[in-house]
Amino acid sequence: MSQRYVFPFGGDGVAEGKPDKNLLGGKGAGLAEMSHLGIPVPPGFTISTEVCRFYQQHDGKYPEDLAQEVEENLARVEREHGKRFGEGKDPLLVSVRSGAPVSMPGMMDTILNLGLNDEIVAQAISAGAESRFLRDCYRRLLSMYGDVVLNVPHSEFEEILEQARERQGVETDAQLSSEALVDVIAAYKAKLAEHGKPFPEDPKEQLWGAITAVFESWDNRRAREYRRLQGLSNEMGTAVNVQVMVFGNRGDDCATGVAFSRNPATGEKGIFGEYLVNAQGEDVVAGIRTPQSISPDGDSSGMTGQFGAAYETLKGVCRTLEKERRDMQDVEFTVDGGRLYMLQTRNGKRTGFAAVRIAVDMVDENLIEPAEAVARVEPEQLSQLLAPVFDLEQKQEAIARGDRVAEGLPAGPGAASGKIALSAERAAEMAVNGSVILVRAETSPEDIVGMHAAAGILTARGGMTSHAAVVARGLGKPCIVGAGALRVDEGANEIRVDDRVLREGDELSIDGSTGEVLAGRLTARESEVLQVLMEGRDETPASKAFRRLLEWADDLRRLDVRTNADTPADASVARAFGAEGIGLCRTEHMFFDEERIAWVRQAIVAENQDERKQALEHLLPMQQSDFEGIFEAMAGLPVTVRLLDPPLHEFLPKGERAIAELASQMGLEASHLADVVDRLAETNPMLGHRGCRLGLTAPDIYTMQVEAIARAAVNLTRRGIDVKPEIMVPLVGSTNEMERLRSMIEATLQRVLSEEDSGLEIPIGTMIEVPRAALVADKIAVYADFFSFGTNDLTQMTFGFSRDDVGSFLPRYIEDGILRGDPFASIDVDGVGQLVRLAVARGRESRSQIKLGVCGEHGGDPRSVEFFDSVGLDYVSCSPYRVPIARLAAARAQQD
Ligand code: ADP
Ligand code: MG
Ligand code: MG
């Protein structure tokens, strides 16, 4: 075997064995695999990604043997097909298609119908070929070659085509007559000549021009941008596929289409897709004509009627591919004279809804194991299932008012409202000040940044597989496409729908689950899954799949998942989501209640013991009932209560009025109180008089809180409720702080519990959030039953970044690559992570049974969860809505 760079597919002489995606690209490997499976694929060959790397490294030169290998492979295809490339009477046409190891939809180029020129077209027609069809192929070749290889803007060809349609008075290209196409071809050639880039008449020159253009397209700006956004390597390179053409544009028994083996929005079983009669592939992807649905609900139109046999074959192909690839497939096909040909298969992109549903269904179909189902769903995708839907009543009212301005295809589920932005650039700008709906006639790869920035995406044209739909699903954004009633006029900064005008900046709402477009801003309400979990609604297919997937995740994970919750309501939500306790119950939120804040302030500014006592006596029963509510909501599960933490200034009265009010309550002169407040003011409160420092200088506050916890626990225990409180001291940095606070807390517990004659055991632990605490963790552990890493403060203090001020420089840091990402969102493994590792090791050294957890925002971030799993924490704790995400992330962490 001397062949090194070129690999055949389709027909005879194709090597068996699992094709290598890295070498052949996804498209090439898929074509080879389909040929092995006996699926009808037009024959061709793949020039490997190695050639792309060679080409890049050698300034656009090819390996010496490549030309020879291409010749041999072309000859094989010619033999098999009984036609010759570049021959006049019955010419063989080919497509030249890009295809990288990782799918990059619409990013690189493809050229169809190569192998035609004036002479060949004339000869073939006089030999009996259908003239309209051949000319249609030729004009497509001229414009694609002109655009992709010769860099003449696509729009210039579109203009000529539009003029031709107008002249003939027809709506679509498919209706253009053969004679009209003669004019189009002449105009195209003139256009190319006008640009000084005449079309190469020699078919071989066309072939190599196209191959080179595809290799070049690997490095074009939008492809590089896409790889940057997706975190893909520039090294892998693209393959080039040269393939015999089959024709969807040969008449009314021909079509081109795209399909998913299951619904990519909901995951429902059954072929889902679209096709266009008498068209070539580019027509579908471009979204210029809105295609027909392959199998519309309860309707015998679609492919079943028109293309019955091809449809049956397609169903069989999808079944075979799913069985072989054990995943939902996204396929491209062409029907030529009633016969089906497959042109591409890949694992389909899908919404979070579909990801969960398909993974669970495939377990039931014995295609995959539960562990694989867990590996198939990205934790972040679950948030889509929890995302809000519009309040139904409000929506009905809006519809009654006539605010439902249009309907389109529901391409990406979820509800989104925001201000209209009519270009990607404007969307990115406007998104800084609030949510934005990007509205376009159709989107193209250049729009990617604006699509990222928008809360939702709406296009007037295109189908379920248009660029907008595919990208939005990948991003998990609500999206509606093909809302044909919209006339988007970017130049005039407005959208017209019949007589109504919507301007950029106006509020718009889109329901990506139903396809409805509504003027104005609607409020969203709980998702279906939430309604089942929280309101006892009957299980739906989506909620059932959600539950089962998470049960499998629970079997796999080692980490416990707790929640950060301050109220019984939050606690119940988290519990419904599967939280196994509260890892952080912040007590200060309870203090800000209107009835209480004055007493809290009095306790803080109190000048003597008596004043403070009086204030705290008021607060004690309130705190106690708070804890009772939370302990009850979490019956049977641990609840870690953090003692008062925030900086003093957050509680101090601000402004004359608040000071006067508090003064009168305390029986003080306002001016005197103002002095006290002045004295307590700090320059840098976040590093000031807060947390355990307050607990040590004003111990009565902590004592009151501990007493409230103990009394709440005793009360509930008496009522037969199982309570497991844990007391957590914030902001400890030195051993003495912990030692003293522990003995204070123990003394209070002892007093209350013996008074109440209770044998309750309440563990006492600390946060590790000051870097010094991590360094002396072995000594602190002597006095702590547990550690909970407060990674928000720990990150702040390790970097020396003020959490409240990072906004001014962090985005720039990330853009410039100084930091790889936001360390407050995903844990900085190299730095902050080292402190965590160290504290874990030292903590266990002196107290082997110490319980270890994390309660910072990072507890709900999948990448951070993976890290916490790897360092051996016992649990992570996160906000209620992220509990399912953390459960799944914890399971997946065990898998890698
Ligand atoms: P992309 O990666 O952008 O999807 P493709 O290489 O898949 O580009 O080509 C786009 C479309 O062009 C295909 O879906 C198909 O409809 C059409 N096409 C490509 N090659 C052929 C061929 N050999 N015969 C018929 N149609 C083709
Ligand atoms: Mg394709
Ligand atoms: Mg903190």
CSV table of N, CA and C in Angstrom, one decimal, residues 85-143:
chain,number,residue,atom,x,y,z
A,85,PHE,N,-14.4,12.5,-15.7
A,85,PHE,CA,-14.3,13.9,-15.3
A,85,PHE,C,-13.7,14.8,-16.4
A,86,GLY,N,-14.4,15.8,-16.8
A,86,GLY,CA,-13.9,16.7,-17.8
A,86,GLY,C,-14.3,16.2,-19.2
A,87,GLU,N,-15.1,15.2,-19.3
A,87,GLU,CA,-15.4,14.7,-20.6
A,87,GLU,C,-16.7,15.4,-21.1
A,88,GLY,N,-16.8,15.5,-22.4
A,88,GLY,CA,-17.9,16.4,-22.9
A,88,GLY,C,-19.3,15.8,-22.9
A,89,LYS,N,-19.5,14.6,-23.4
A,89,LYS,CA,-20.9,14.2,-23.6
A,89,LYS,C,-21.6,13.9,-22.4
A,90,ASP,N,-21.0,13.1,-21.5
A,90,ASP,CA,-21.7,12.7,-20.3
A,90,ASP,C,-20.7,12.9,-19.1
A,91,PRO,N,-20.5,14.1,-18.7
A,91,PRO,CA,-19.4,14.4,-17.8
A,91,PRO,C,-19.7,13.9,-16.3
A,92,LEU,N,-18.6,13.5,-15.7
A,92,LEU,CA,-18.7,13.2,-14.2
A,92,LEU,C,-18.5,14.6,-13.5
A,93,LEU,N,-19.4,14.9,-12.6
A,93,LEU,CA,-19.2,16.1,-11.8
A,93,LEU,C,-18.9,15.6,-10.4
A,94,VAL,N,-18.1,16.5,-9.7
A,94,VAL,CA,-17.8,16.2,-8.3
A,94,VAL,C,-18.1,17.4,-7.4
A,95,SER,N,-18.1,17.1,-6.1
A,95,SER,CA,-18.1,18.1,-5.1
A,95,SER,C,-16.8,18.1,-4.4
A,96,VAL,N,-16.4,19.2,-3.9
A,96,VAL,CA,-15.2,19.3,-3.1
A,96,VAL,C,-15.6,19.9,-1.7
A,97,ARG,N,-15.4,19.1,-0.7
A,97,ARG,CA,-16.1,19.4,0.6
A,97,ARG,C,-15.0,19.4,1.7
A,98,SER,N,-15.1,20.4,2.6
A,98,SER,CA,-14.3,20.5,3.7
A,98,SER,C,-14.8,19.5,4.8
A,99,GLY,N,-14.0,19.2,5.8
A,99,GLY,CA,-14.5,18.3,6.9
A,99,GLY,C,-13.4,18.1,7.9
A,100,ALA,N,-13.5,18.8,9.0
A,100,ALA,CA,-12.5,18.8,10.1
A,100,ALA,C,-12.9,17.6,11.1
A,101,PRO,N,-11.9,17.2,11.9
A,101,PRO,CA,-12.2,16.2,12.9
A,101,PRO,C,-13.4,16.6,13.8
A,102,VAL,N,-13.6,17.9,14.1
A,102,VAL,CA,-14.7,18.3,14.9
A,102,VAL,C,-15.6,19.2,14.0
A,103,SER,N,-16.9,18.9,14.2
A,103,SER,CA,-17.8,19.6,13.3
A,103,SER,C,-17.8,21.1,13.5
A,104,MET,N,-17.6,21.9,12.4
A,104,MET,CA,-17.6,23.4,12.6
A,104,MET,C,-18.7,23.9,11.6
A,105,PRO,N,-20.0,23.8,11.9
A,105,PRO,CA,-21.0,24.0,11.0
A,105,PRO,C,-20.9,25.4,10.2
A,106,GLY,N,-20.9,25.3,8.9
A,106,GLY,CA,-20.9,26.5,8.1
A,106,GLY,C,-19.7,27.3,8.1
A,107,MET,N,-18.6,26.8,8.8
A,107,MET,CA,-17.4,27.7,9.0
A,107,MET,C,-16.5,27.6,7.8
A,108,MET,N,-16.5,26.4,7.1
A,108,MET,CA,-15.6,26.3,6.0
A,108,MET,C,-16.4,26.1,4.7
A,109,ASP,N,-15.7,25.9,3.6
A,109,ASP,CA,-16.3,26.0,2.3
A,109,ASP,C,-16.5,24.6,1.6
A,110,THR,N,-17.5,24.6,0.7
A,110,THR,CA,-17.8,23.4,-0.1
A,110,THR,C,-18.2,24.0,-1.5
A,111,ILE,N,-17.7,23.3,-2.5
A,111,ILE,CA,-18.0,23.7,-3.9
A,111,ILE,C,-18.7,22.5,-4.6
A,112,LEU,N,-19.8,22.7,-5.2
A,112,LEU,CA,-20.5,21.7,-5.9
A,112,LEU,C,-20.4,21.8,-7.4
A,113,ASN,N,-20.7,20.7,-8.1
A,113,ASN,CA,-20.8,20.6,-9.6
A,113,ASN,C,-19.5,20.9,-10.3
A,114,LEU,N,-18.4,20.6,-9.7
A,114,LEU,CA,-17.1,20.9,-10.4
A,114,LEU,C,-17.0,19.9,-11.6
A,115,GLY,N,-16.4,20.5,-12.7
A,115,GLY,CA,-16.2,19.6,-13.9
A,115,GLY,C,-17.0,20.1,-15.1
A,116,LEU,N,-17.5,21.4,-15.0
A,116,LEU,CA,-18.3,21.9,-16.1
A,116,LEU,C,-17.5,23.1,-16.7
A,117,ASN,N,-17.7,23.3,-18.0
A,117,ASN,CA,-17.3,24.6,-18.7
A,117,ASN,C,-18.3,24.8,-19.9
A,118,ASP,N,-18.1,25.9,-20.6
A,118,ASP,CA,-19.0,26.2,-21.7
A,118,ASP,C,-19.1,25.1,-22.7
A,119,GLU,N,-17.9,24.6,-23.0
A,119,GLU,CA,-17.9,23.5,-24.0
A,119,GLU,C,-18.6,22.3,-23.6
A,120,ILE,N,-18.2,21.9,-22.4
A,120,ILE,CA,-18.8,20.6,-21.8
A,120,ILE,C,-20.4,20.7,-21.8
A,121,VAL,N,-20.8,21.9,-21.3
A,121,VAL,CA,-22.3,22.1,-21.2
A,121,VAL,C,-22.9,22.0,-22.6
A,122,ALA,N,-22.3,22.6,-23.6
A,122,ALA,CA,-22.8,22.6,-24.9
A,122,ALA,C,-22.8,21.2,-25.5
A,123,GLN,N,-21.7,20.5,-25.3
A,123,GLN,CA,-21.6,19.1,-25.8
A,123,GLN,C,-22.6,18.2,-25.2
A,124,ALA,N,-22.7,18.3,-23.9
A,124,ALA,CA,-23.7,17.4,-23.1
A,124,ALA,C,-25.1,17.6,-23.6
A,125,ILE,N,-25.4,18.9,-23.8
A,125,ILE,CA,-26.8,19.2,-24.2
A,125,ILE,C,-27.1,18.6,-25.6
A,126,SER,N,-26.1,18.8,-26.5
A,126,SER,CA,-26.4,18.3,-27.8
A,126,SER,C,-26.3,16.7,-27.8
A,127,ALA,N,-25.7,16.1,-26.8
A,127,ALA,CA,-25.8,14.7,-26.7
A,127,ALA,C,-27.0,14.2,-26.0
A,128,GLY,N,-27.9,15.2,-25.6
A,128,GLY,CA,-29.2,14.8,-25.1
A,128,GLY,C,-29.5,15.1,-23.6
A,129,ALA,N,-28.5,15.7,-23.0
A,129,ALA,CA,-28.7,16.0,-21.5
A,129,ALA,C,-29.8,17.1,-21.4
A,130,GLU,N,-30.4,17.1,-20.3
A,130,GLU,CA,-31.5,18.1,-20.0
A,130,GLU,C,-30.9,19.5,-19.8
A,131,SER,N,-31.2,20.4,-20.7
A,131,SER,CA,-30.5,21.7,-20.7
A,131,SER,C,-30.7,22.5,-19.4
A,132,ARG,N,-31.9,22.6,-19.0
A,132,ARG,CA,-32.2,23.4,-17.8
A,132,ARG,C,-31.4,23.0,-16.6
A,133,PHE,N,-31.4,21.7,-16.4
A,133,PHE,CA,-30.7,21.1,-15.3
A,133,PHE,C,-29.2,21.4,-15.4
A,134,LEU,N,-28.6,21.1,-16.5
A,134,LEU,CA,-27.2,21.3,-16.7
A,134,LEU,C,-26.8,22.8,-16.4
A,135,ARG,N,-27.6,23.7,-17.0
A,135,ARG,CA,-27.3,25.1,-16.8
A,135,ARG,C,-27.5,25.5,-15.3
A,136,ASP,N,-28.4,24.9,-14.7
A,136,ASP,CA,-28.6,25.2,-13.2
A,136,ASP,C,-27.4,24.8,-12.5
A,137,CYS,N,-26.8,23.6,-12.8
A,137,CYS,CA,-25.6,23.2,-12.2
A,137,CYS,C,-24.4,24.1,-12.5
A,138,TYR,N,-24.4,24.5,-13.7
A,138,TYR,CA,-23.2,25.4,-14.1
A,138,TYR,C,-23.3,26.7,-13.4
A,139,ARG,N,-24.5,27.3,-13.3
A,139,ARG,CA,-24.5,28.7,-12.7
A,139,ARG,C,-24.2,28.5,-11.2
A,140,ARG,N,-24.6,27.4,-10.6
A,140,ARG,CA,-24.2,27.2,-9.2
A,140,ARG,C,-22.7,27.1,-9.0
A,141,LEU,N,-22.1,26.3,-10.0
A,141,LEU,CA,-20.7,26.1,-9.9
A,141,LEU,C,-20.0,27.5,-10.0
A,142,LEU,N,-20.4,28.3,-11.0
A,142,LEU,CA,-19.8,29.6,-11.2
A,142,LEU,C,-19.9,30.5,-10.0
A,143,SER,N,-21.0,30.5,-9.3
A,143,SER,CA,-21.1,31.4,-8.2
A,143,SER,C,-20.4,30.8,-7.0
